[in-house]
JSON list of C-alpha atoms and ligand atoms in Angstrom, two decimals:
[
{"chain": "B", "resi": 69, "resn": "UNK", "atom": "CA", "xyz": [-143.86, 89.86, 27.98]},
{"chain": "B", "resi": 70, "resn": "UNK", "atom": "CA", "xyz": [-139.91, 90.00, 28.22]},
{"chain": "B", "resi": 71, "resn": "UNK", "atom": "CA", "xyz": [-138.26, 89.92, 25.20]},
{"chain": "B", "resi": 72, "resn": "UNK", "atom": "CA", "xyz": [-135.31, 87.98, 26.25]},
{"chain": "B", "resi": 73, "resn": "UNK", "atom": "CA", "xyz": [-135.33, 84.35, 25.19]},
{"chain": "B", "resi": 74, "resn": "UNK", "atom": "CA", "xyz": [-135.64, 81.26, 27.68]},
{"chain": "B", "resi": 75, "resn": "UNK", "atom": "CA", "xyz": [-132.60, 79.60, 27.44]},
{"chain": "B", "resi": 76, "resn": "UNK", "atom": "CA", "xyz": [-132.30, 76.12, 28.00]},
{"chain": "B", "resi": 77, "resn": "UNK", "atom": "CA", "xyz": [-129.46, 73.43, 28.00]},
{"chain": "B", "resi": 78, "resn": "UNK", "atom": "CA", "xyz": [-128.93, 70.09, 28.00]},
{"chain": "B", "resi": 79, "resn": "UNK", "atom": "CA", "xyz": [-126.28, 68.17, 29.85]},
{"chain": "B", "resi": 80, "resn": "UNK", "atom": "CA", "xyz": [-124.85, 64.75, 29.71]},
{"chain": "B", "resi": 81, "resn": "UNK", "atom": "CA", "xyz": [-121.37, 63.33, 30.17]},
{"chain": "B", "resi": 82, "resn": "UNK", "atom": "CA", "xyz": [-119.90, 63.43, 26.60]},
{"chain": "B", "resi": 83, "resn": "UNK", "atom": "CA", "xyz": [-122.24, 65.72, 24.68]},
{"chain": "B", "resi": 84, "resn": "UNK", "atom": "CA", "xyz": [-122.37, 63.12, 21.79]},
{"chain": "B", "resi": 85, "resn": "UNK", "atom": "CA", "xyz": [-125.39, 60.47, 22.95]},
{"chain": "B", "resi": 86, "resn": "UNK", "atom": "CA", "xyz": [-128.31, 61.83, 25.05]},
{"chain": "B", "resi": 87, "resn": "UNK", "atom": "CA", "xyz": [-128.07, 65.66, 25.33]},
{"chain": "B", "resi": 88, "resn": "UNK", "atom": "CA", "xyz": [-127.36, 66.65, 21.74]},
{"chain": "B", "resi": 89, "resn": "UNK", "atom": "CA", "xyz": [-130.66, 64.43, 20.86]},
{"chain": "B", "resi": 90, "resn": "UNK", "atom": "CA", "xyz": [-132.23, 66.08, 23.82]},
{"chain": "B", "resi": 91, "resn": "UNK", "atom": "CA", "xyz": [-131.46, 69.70, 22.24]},
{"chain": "B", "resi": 92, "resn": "UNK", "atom": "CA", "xyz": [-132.51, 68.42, 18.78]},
{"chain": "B", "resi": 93, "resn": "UNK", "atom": "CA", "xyz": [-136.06, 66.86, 20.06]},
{"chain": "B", "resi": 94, "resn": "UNK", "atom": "CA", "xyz": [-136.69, 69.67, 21.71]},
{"chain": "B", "resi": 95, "resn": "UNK", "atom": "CA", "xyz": [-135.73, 72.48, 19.17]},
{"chain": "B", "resi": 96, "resn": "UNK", "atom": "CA", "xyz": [-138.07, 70.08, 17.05]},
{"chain": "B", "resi": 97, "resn": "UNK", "atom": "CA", "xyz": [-140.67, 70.41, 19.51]},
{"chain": "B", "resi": 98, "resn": "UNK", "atom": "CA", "xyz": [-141.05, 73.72, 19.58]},
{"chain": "B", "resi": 99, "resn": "UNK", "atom": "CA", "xyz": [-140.74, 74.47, 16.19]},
{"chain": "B", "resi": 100, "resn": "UNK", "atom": "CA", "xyz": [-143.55, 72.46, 15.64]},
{"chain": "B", "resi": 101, "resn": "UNK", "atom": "CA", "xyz": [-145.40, 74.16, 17.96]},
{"chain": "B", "resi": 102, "resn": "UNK", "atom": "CA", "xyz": [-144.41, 77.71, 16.47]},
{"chain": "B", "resi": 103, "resn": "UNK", "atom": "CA", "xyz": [-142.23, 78.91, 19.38]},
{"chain": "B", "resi": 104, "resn": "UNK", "atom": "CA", "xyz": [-138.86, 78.16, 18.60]},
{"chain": "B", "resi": 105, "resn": "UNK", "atom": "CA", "xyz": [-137.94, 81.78, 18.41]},
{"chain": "B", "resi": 106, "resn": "UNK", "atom": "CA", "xyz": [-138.83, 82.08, 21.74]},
{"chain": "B", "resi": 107, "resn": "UNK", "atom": "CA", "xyz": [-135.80, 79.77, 22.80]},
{"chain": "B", "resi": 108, "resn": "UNK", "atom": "CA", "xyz": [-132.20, 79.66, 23.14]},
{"chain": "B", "resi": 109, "resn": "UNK", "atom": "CA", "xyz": [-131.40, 75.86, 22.80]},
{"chain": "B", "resi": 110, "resn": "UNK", "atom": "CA", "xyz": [-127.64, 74.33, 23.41]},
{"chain": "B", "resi": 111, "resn": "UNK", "atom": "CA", "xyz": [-126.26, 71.13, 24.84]},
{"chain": "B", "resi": 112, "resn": "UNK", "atom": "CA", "xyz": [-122.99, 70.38, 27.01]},
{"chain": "B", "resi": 113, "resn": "UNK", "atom": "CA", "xyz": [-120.94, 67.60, 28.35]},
{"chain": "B", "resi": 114, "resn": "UNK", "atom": "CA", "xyz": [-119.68, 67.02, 31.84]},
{"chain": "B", "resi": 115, "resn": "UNK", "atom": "CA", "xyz": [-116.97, 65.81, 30.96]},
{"chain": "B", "resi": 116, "resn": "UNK", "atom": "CA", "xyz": [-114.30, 67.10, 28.21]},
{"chain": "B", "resi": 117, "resn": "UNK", "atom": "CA", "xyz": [-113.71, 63.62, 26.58]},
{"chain": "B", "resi": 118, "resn": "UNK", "atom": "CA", "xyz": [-115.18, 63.98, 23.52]},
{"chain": "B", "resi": 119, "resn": "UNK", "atom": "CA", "xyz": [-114.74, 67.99, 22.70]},
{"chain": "B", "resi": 120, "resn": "UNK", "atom": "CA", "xyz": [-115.41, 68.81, 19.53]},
{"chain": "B", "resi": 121, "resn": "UNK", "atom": "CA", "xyz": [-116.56, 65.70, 18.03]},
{"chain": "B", "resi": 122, "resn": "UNK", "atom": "CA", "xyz": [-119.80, 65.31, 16.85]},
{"chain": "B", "resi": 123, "resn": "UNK", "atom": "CA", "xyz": [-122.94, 63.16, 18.28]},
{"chain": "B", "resi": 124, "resn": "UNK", "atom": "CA", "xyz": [-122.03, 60.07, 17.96]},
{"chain": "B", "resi": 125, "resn": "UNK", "atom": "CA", "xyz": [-122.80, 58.44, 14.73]},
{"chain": "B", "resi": 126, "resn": "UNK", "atom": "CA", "xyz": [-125.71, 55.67, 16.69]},
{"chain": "B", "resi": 127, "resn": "UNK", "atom": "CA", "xyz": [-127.51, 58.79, 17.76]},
{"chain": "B", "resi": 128, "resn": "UNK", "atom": "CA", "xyz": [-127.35, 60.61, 14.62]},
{"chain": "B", "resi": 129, "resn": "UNK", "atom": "CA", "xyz": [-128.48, 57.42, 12.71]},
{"chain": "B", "resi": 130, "resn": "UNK", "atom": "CA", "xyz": [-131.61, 56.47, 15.13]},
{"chain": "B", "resi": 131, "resn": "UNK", "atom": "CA", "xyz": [-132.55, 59.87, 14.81]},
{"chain": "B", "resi": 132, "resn": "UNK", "atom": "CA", "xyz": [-132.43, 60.18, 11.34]},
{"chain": "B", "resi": 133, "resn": "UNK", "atom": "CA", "xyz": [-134.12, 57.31, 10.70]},
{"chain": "B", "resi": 134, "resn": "UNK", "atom": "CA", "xyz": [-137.62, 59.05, 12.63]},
{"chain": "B", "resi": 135, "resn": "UNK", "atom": "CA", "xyz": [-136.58, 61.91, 10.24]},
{"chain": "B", "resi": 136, "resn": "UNK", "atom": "CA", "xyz": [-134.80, 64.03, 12.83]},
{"chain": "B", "resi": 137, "resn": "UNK", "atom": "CA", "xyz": [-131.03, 65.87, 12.37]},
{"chain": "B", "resi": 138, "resn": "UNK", "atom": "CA", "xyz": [-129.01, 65.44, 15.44]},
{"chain": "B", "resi": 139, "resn": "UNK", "atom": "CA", "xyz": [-126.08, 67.83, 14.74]},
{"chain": "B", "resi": 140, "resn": "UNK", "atom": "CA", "xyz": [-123.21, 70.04, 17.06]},
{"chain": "B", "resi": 141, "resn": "UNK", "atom": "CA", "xyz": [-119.84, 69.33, 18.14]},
{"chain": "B", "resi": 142, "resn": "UNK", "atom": "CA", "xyz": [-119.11, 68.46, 22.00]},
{"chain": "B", "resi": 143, "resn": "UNK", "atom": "CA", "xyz": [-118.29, 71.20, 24.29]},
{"chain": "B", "resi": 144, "resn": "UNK", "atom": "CA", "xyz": [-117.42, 70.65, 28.30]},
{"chain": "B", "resi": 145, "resn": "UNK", "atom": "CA", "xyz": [-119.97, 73.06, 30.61]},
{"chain": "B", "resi": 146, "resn": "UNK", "atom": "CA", "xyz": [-118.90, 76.04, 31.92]},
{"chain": "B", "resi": 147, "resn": "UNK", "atom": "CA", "xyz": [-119.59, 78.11, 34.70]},
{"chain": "B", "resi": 148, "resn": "UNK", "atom": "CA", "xyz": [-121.05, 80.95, 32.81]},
{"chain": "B", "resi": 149, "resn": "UNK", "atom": "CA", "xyz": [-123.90, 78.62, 31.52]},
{"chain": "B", "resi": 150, "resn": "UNK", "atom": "CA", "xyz": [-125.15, 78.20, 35.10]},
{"chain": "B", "resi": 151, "resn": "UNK", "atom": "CA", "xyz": [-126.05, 82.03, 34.53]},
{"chain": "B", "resi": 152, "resn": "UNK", "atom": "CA", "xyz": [-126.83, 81.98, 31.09]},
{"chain": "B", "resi": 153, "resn": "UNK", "atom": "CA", "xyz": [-129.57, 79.53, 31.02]},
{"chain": "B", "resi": 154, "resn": "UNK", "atom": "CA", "xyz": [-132.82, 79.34, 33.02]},
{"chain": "B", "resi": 155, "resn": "UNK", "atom": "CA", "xyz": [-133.40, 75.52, 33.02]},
{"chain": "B", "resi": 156, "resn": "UNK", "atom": "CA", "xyz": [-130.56, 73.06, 33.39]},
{"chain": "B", "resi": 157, "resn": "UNK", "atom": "CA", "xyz": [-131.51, 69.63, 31.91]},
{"chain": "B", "resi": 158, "resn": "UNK", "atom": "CA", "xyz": [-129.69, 66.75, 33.33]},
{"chain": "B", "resi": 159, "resn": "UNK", "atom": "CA", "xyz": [-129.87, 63.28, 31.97]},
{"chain": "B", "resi": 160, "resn": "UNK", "atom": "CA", "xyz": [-129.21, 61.19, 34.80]},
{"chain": "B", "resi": 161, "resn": "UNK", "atom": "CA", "xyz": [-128.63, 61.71, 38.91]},
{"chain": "B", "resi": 162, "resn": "UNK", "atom": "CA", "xyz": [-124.47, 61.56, 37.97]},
{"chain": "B", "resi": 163, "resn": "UNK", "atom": "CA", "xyz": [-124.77, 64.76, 35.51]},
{"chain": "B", "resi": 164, "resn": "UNK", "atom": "CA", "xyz": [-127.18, 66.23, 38.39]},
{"chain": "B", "resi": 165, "resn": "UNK", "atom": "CA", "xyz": [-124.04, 66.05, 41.09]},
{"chain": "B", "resi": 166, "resn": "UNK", "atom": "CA", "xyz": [-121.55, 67.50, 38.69]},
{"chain": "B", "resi": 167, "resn": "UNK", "atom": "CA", "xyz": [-123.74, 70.27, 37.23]},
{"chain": "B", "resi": 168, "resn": "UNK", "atom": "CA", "xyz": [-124.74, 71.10, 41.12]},
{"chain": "B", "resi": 169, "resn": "UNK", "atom": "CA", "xyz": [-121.55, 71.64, 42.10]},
{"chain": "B", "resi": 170, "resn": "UNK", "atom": "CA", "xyz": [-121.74, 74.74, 39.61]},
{"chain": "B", "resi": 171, "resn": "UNK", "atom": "CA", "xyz": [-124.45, 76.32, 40.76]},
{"chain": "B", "resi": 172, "resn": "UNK", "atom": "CA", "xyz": [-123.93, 76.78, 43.85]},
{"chain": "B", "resi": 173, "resn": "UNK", "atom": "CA", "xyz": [-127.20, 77.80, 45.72]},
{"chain": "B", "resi": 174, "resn": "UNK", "atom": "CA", "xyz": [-129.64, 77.56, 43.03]},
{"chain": "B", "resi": 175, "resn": "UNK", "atom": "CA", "xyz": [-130.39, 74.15, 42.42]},
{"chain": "B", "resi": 176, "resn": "UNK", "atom": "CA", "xyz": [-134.05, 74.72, 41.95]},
{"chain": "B", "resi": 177, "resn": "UNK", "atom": "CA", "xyz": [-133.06, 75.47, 37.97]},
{"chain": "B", "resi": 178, "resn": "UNK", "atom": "CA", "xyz": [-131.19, 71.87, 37.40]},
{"chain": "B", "resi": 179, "resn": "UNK", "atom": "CA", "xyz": [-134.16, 69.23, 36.29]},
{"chain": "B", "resi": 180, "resn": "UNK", "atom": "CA", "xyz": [-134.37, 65.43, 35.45]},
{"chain": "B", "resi": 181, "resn": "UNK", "atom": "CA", "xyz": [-135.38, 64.92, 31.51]},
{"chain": "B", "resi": 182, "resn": "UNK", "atom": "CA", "xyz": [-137.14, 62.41, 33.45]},
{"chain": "B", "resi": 183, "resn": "UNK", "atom": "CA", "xyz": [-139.12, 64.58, 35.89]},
{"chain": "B", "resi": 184, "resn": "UNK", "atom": "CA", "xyz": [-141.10, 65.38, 33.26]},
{"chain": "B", "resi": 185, "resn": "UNK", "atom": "CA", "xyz": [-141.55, 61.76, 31.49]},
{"chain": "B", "resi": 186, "resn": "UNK", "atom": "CA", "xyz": [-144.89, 60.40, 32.33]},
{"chain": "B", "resi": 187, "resn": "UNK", "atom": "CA", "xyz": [-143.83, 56.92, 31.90]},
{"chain": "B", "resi": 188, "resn": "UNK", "atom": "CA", "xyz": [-140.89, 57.24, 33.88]},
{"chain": "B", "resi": 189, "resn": "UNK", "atom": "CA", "xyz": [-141.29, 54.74, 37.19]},
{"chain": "B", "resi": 190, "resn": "UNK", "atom": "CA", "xyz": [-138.94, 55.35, 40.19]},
{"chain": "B", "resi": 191, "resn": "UNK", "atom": "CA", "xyz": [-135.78, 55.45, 37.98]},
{"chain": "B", "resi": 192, "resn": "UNK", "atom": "CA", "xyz": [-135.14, 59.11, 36.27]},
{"chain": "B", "resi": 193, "resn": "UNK", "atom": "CA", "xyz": [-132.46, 58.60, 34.90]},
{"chain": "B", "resi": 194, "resn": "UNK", "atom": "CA", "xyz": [-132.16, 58.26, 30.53]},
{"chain": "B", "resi": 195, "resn": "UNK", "atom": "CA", "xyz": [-130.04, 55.15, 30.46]},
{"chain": "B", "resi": 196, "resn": "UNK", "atom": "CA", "xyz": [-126.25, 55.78, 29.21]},
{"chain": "B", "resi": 197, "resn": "UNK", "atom": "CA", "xyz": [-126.23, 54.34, 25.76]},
{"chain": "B", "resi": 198, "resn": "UNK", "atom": "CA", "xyz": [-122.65, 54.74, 24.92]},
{"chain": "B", "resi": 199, "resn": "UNK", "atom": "CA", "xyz": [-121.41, 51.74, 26.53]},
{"chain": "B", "resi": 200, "resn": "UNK", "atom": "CA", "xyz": [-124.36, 49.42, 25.10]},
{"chain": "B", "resi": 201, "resn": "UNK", "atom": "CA", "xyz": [-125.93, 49.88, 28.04]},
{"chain": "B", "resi": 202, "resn": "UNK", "atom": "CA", "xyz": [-128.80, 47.50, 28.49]},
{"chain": "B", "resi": 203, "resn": "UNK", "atom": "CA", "xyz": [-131.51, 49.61, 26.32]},
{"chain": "B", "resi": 204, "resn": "UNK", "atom": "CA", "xyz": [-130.24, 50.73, 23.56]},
{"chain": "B", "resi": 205, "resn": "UNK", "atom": "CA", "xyz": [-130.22, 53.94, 21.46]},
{"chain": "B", "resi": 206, "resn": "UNK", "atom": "CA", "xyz": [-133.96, 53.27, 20.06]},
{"chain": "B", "resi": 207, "resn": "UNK", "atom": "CA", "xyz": [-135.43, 52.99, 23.64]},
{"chain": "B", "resi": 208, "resn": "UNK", "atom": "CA", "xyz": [-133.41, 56.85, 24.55]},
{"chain": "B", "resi": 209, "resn": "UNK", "atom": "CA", "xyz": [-134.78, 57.91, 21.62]},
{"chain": "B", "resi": 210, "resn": "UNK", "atom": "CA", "xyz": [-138.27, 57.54, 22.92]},
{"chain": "B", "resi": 211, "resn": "UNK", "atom": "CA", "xyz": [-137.59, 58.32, 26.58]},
{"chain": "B", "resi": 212, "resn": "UNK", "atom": "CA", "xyz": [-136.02, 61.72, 25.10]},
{"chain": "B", "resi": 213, "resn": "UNK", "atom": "CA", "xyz": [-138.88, 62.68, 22.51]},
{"chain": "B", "resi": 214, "resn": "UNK", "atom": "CA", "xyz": [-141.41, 61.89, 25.44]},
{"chain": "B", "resi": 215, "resn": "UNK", "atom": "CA", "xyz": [-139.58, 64.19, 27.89]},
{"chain": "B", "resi": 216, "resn": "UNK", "atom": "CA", "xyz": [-138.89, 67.38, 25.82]},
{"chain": "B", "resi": 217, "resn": "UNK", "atom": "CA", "xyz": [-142.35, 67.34, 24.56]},
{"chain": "B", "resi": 218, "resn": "UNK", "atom": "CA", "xyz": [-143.41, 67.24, 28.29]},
{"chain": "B", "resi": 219, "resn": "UNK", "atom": "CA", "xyz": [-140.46, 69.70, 29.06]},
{"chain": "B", "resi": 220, "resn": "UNK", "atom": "CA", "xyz": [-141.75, 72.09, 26.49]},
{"chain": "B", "resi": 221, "resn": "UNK", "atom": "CA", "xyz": [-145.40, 71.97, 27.90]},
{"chain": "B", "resi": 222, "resn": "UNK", "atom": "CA", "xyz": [-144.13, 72.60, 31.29]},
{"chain": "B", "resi": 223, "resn": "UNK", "atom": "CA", "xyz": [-141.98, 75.94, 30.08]},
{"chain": "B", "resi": 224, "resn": "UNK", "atom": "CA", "xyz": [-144.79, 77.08, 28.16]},
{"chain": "B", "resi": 225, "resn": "UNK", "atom": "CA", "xyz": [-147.15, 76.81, 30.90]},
{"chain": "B", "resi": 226, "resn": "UNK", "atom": "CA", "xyz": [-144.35, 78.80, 33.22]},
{"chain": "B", "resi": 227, "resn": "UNK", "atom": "CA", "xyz": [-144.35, 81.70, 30.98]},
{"chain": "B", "resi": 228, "resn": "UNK", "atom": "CA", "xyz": [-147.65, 81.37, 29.81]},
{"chain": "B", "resi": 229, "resn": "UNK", "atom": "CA", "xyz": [-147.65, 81.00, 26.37]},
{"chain": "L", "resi": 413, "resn": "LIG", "atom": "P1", "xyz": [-123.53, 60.81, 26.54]},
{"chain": "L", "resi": 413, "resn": "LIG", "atom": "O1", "xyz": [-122.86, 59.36, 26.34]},
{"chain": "L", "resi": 413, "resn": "LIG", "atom": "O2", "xyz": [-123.16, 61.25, 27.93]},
{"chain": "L", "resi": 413, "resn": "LIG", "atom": "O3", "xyz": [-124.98, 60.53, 26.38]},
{"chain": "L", "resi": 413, "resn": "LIG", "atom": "O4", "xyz": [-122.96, 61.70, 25.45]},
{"chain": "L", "resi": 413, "resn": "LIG", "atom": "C1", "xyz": [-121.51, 59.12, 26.59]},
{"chain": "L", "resi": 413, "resn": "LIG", "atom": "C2", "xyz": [-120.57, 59.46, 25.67]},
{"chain": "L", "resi": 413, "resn": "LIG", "atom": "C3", "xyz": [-119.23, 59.19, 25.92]},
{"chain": "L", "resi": 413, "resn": "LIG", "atom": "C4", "xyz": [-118.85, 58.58, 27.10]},
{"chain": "L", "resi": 413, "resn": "LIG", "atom": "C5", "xyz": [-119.81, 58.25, 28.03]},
{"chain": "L", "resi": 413, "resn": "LIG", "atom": "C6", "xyz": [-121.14, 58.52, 27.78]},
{"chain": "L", "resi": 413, "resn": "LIG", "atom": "N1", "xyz": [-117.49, 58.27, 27.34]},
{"chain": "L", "resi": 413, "resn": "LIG", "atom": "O5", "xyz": [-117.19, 57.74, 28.41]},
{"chain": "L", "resi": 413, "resn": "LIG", "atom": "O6", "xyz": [-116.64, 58.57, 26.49]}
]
């Protein structure tokens, strides 16, 4: 068994809505499960517009409402994280075409969230909620839980453990 942890991050465009819920569903997920030390969990932004704010306060209140701490402050990816973390986890088919032009090569490590979302129909993409998109931050809130439980599953099930 390596001793190295799997590291995984989560990308959206401003690092305040969907991928620092993603990170904290996720770290929730497998702390449940009793496998969080096995992990090296971060989110990132596409984008530089909001760095160094924190989640965005709709987020951070839908979460903590289901009992769940959505914290971090925005960072921009760089290209170092393409080599620093084994699975890329995109929120939507924009974040996939930025994050791809990073890697260069190795797309096979840049996912969906919504690959792995069992009720997910043709559409992978988790909706943009900043904008009051047309579901709002409840509906991500379940689309993300859903997916990094399934995520999880799938990684453990890769490494076997
Ligand atoms: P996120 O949501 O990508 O889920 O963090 C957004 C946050 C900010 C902006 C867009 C989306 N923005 O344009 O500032």
């Amino acid at each position: 068994m390596s001793n190295s942890k799997i590291g995984v991050l989560f990308v959206c465009l401003g690092n305040i809505c969907r991928s620092p819920l993603a990170e904290a569903l996720f770290r929730k997920a497998a702390a449940e499960e009793g496998v969080e030390s096995r992990f090296r969990i971060d989110s990132a932004g596409t984008s530089g517009y909001h760095d160094g704010d924190a989640p965005d306060a709709r987020t951070t209140e839908t979460a903590r409402m289901r009992g769940v701490e959505v914290t971090g402050s925005s960072r921009r990816i760089i290209g170092e994280d393409v080599e620093a973390f084994d699975y890329l986890v995109v929120m939507d088919a924009e974040n996939l075409r930025e994050v791809r032009r990073l890697v260069r090569g190795d797309g096979a490590r840049i996912h969906l969230l919504r690959e792995f979302d069992s009720e997910a129909g043709d559409d992978l993409d988790v909706p943009d909620p900043y904008f009051g998109g047309p579901r709002g931050f409840e509906d991500v809130h379940d689309i993300v839980e859903r997916s990094t439980r399934a995520l999880l599953d799938r990684i453990r099930a890769d490494h076997g453990f």
